[in-house]
Short mmCIF file of C-alpha atoms in Angstrom, two decimals:
data_model
loop_
_atom_site.label_atom_id
_atom_site.label_comp_id
_atom_site.label_asym_id
_atom_site.label_seq_id
_atom_site.Cartn_x
_atom_site.Cartn_y
_atom_site.Cartn_z
CA MET A 1 25.19 -5.55 -11.94
CA LYS A 2 23.16 -2.35 -10.12
CA LYS A 3 19.47 -3.39 -9.19
CA LYS A 4 17.13 -1.28 -10.47
CA ASN A 5 15.34 1.96 -7.99
CA ILE A 6 11.28 2.01 -7.81
CA TYR A 7 9.19 4.55 -6.48
CA VAL A 8 5.57 3.28 -4.81
CA VAL A 9 2.83 4.79 -2.65
CA GLY A 10 0.89 2.55 -0.31
CA ALA A 11 -2.29 4.09 0.80
CA VAL A 12 -3.23 3.46 4.81
CA ILE A 13 -7.78 3.87 3.98
CA VAL A 14 -8.74 4.49 6.79
CA ASN A 15 -12.21 3.89 7.60
CA ASP A 16 -14.54 4.18 11.21
CA ASP A 17 -11.03 3.21 13.13
CA MET A 18 -9.67 0.00 10.26
CA ILE A 19 -7.69 -0.04 7.86
CA LEU A 20 -7.57 -1.55 4.47
CA CYS A 21 -5.49 -4.74 3.99
CA ALA A 22 -5.19 -5.99 0.37
CA GLN A 23 -3.95 -9.90 -1.14
CA ARG A 24 -1.58 -10.15 -3.82
CA GLY A 25 -2.20 -11.76 -6.53
CA ASN A 26 -0.82 -15.53 -7.77
CA THR A 27 0.38 -14.30 -11.35
CA LYS A 28 2.49 -11.16 -9.32
CA THR A 29 5.42 -10.76 -7.66
CA LEU A 30 5.25 -11.50 -3.58
CA SER A 31 1.84 -13.57 -4.59
CA HIS A 32 -0.35 -13.59 -2.18
CA LYS A 33 1.94 -10.81 0.29
CA TRP A 34 -0.01 -8.49 1.63
CA GLU A 35 0.16 -4.79 1.04
CA PHE A 36 -1.22 -1.51 1.39
CA PRO A 37 -2.52 -0.35 -2.06
CA GLY A 38 -0.73 1.72 -4.77
CA GLY A 39 1.63 1.29 -6.98
CA LYS A 40 4.70 3.28 -9.32
CA VAL A 41 4.47 6.54 -8.99
CA GLU A 42 5.16 7.68 -12.94
CA GLN A 43 8.32 10.44 -14.36
CA GLY A 44 7.26 14.48 -13.25
CA GLU A 45 4.21 12.60 -10.83
CA THR A 46 3.70 13.51 -7.19
CA GLU A 47 3.67 10.75 -4.75
CA ARG A 48 -0.15 11.96 -3.59
CA ALA A 49 -1.13 11.91 -7.14
CA ALA A 50 0.13 8.76 -7.67
CA LEU A 51 -1.35 7.23 -5.41
CA LYS A 52 -5.01 8.88 -5.76
CA ARG A 53 -4.88 8.05 -9.33
CA GLU A 54 -3.28 4.41 -8.59
CA ILE A 55 -6.39 3.81 -6.71
CA GLU A 56 -8.48 5.00 -8.76
CA GLU A 57 -7.18 2.49 -10.88
CA GLU A 58 -6.77 -0.39 -8.96
CA MET A 59 -9.65 0.31 -6.68
CA GLU A 60 -12.33 2.39 -9.04
CA CYS A 61 -12.46 4.50 -5.69
CA HIS A 62 -11.20 8.59 -5.16
CA ILE A 63 -9.82 8.94 -1.79
CA GLU A 64 -8.39 12.48 0.18
CA VAL A 65 -4.58 11.84 1.01
CA GLY A 66 -3.54 12.96 4.33
CA ARG A 67 -0.26 12.86 6.00
CA GLN A 68 2.76 10.40 5.61
CA VAL A 69 2.89 7.30 7.64
CA ASP A 70 6.23 5.89 6.34
CA HIS A 71 9.60 5.84 3.79
CA THR A 72 10.70 2.55 3.27
CA VAL A 73 13.60 1.51 1.06
CA TYR A 74 14.29 -2.21 1.01
CA GLU A 75 15.51 -4.44 -1.70
CA TYR A 76 14.05 -7.45 -3.36
CA ASP A 77 15.96 -9.69 -5.75
CA PHE A 78 14.12 -7.66 -8.23
CA GLY A 79 15.22 -4.51 -7.08
CA ILE A 80 15.67 -1.55 -4.33
CA VAL A 81 12.00 -0.64 -3.69
CA HIS A 82 11.16 3.04 -2.05
CA LEU A 83 7.60 2.45 -0.75
CA THR A 84 6.01 5.96 1.22
CA THR A 85 3.06 5.82 2.59
CA PHE A 86 -0.16 7.81 3.40
CA TYR A 87 -3.00 8.00 5.62
CA CYS A 88 -5.74 8.36 3.45
CA ILE A 89 -9.55 9.02 3.94
CA LEU A 90 -12.46 6.81 1.09
CA ILE A 91 -14.20 10.62 -0.50
CA GLU A 92 -16.04 8.00 -2.79
CA GLY A 93 -16.76 4.47 -3.62
CA GLU A 94 -16.06 1.10 -2.23
CA PRO A 95 -12.65 -0.28 -2.84
CA VAL A 96 -13.44 -3.39 -5.56
CA LEU A 97 -10.91 -5.78 -6.46
CA THR A 98 -9.36 -5.93 -9.77
CA GLU A 99 -5.34 -5.98 -9.12
CA HIS A 100 -5.83 -7.35 -6.02
CA GLN A 101 -7.18 -11.60 -4.94
CA SER A 102 -8.99 -9.69 -1.07
CA ILE A 103 -8.50 -7.28 0.94
CA LYS A 104 -10.01 -7.24 4.41
CA TRP A 105 -10.95 -4.11 6.78
CA LEU A 106 -8.60 -4.87 9.85
CA HIS A 107 -8.31 -3.02 13.33
CA ARG A 108 -4.24 -1.38 14.33
CA GLU A 109 -3.47 -4.05 17.02
CA GLU A 110 -4.91 -7.22 13.51
CA LEU A 111 -2.68 -5.65 11.00
CA THR A 112 0.13 -7.62 12.46
CA THR A 113 -1.70 -11.05 11.71
CA LEU A 114 -1.05 -10.81 8.30
CA ASP A 115 2.20 -11.80 5.86
CA TRP A 116 3.05 -8.39 4.75
CA ALA A 117 5.20 -7.98 1.74
CA PRO A 118 8.56 -6.63 3.55
CA ALA A 119 9.49 -3.26 2.35
CA ASP A 120 5.11 -2.98 3.88
CA ILE A 121 6.82 -4.09 7.46
CA PRO A 122 7.84 -1.31 8.90
CA ALA A 123 4.95 0.97 8.70
CA VAL A 124 2.14 -2.32 9.52
CA GLU A 125 4.26 -1.89 13.19
CA LYS A 126 4.28 1.59 13.28
CA LEU A 127 0.35 1.69 12.82
CA ALA A 128 -0.30 -1.17 14.67
CA ASN A 129 2.08 0.19 17.52
CA GLY A 130 0.93 3.70 17.22
#
């Protein structure tokens, strides 16, 4: 059986040399795993537009989307995730917990201390070593 392709975007939100990390809730797929906040790209939407929309919906704040950090394809049991991450900066508001159970601001070298969702790990390693 062919697995579904799922296109998602993640925001590497940088503020004062710290990066925002978000922990998935216990009712979500990959519960308790850490990720860069974001979500699915809707039909006809650009990746950057999807990321802005998702952060506004999930975290009730506004971001400016910068250059791409990484693109990863990871096969889970529920489908094949195509994750594109982008550097972002907060331009209005502070992140609010609506979808996630926890958020943390960490320095690059601290990122690898968290239990990340597998699709996010290549971007985490790139950031931690960059």
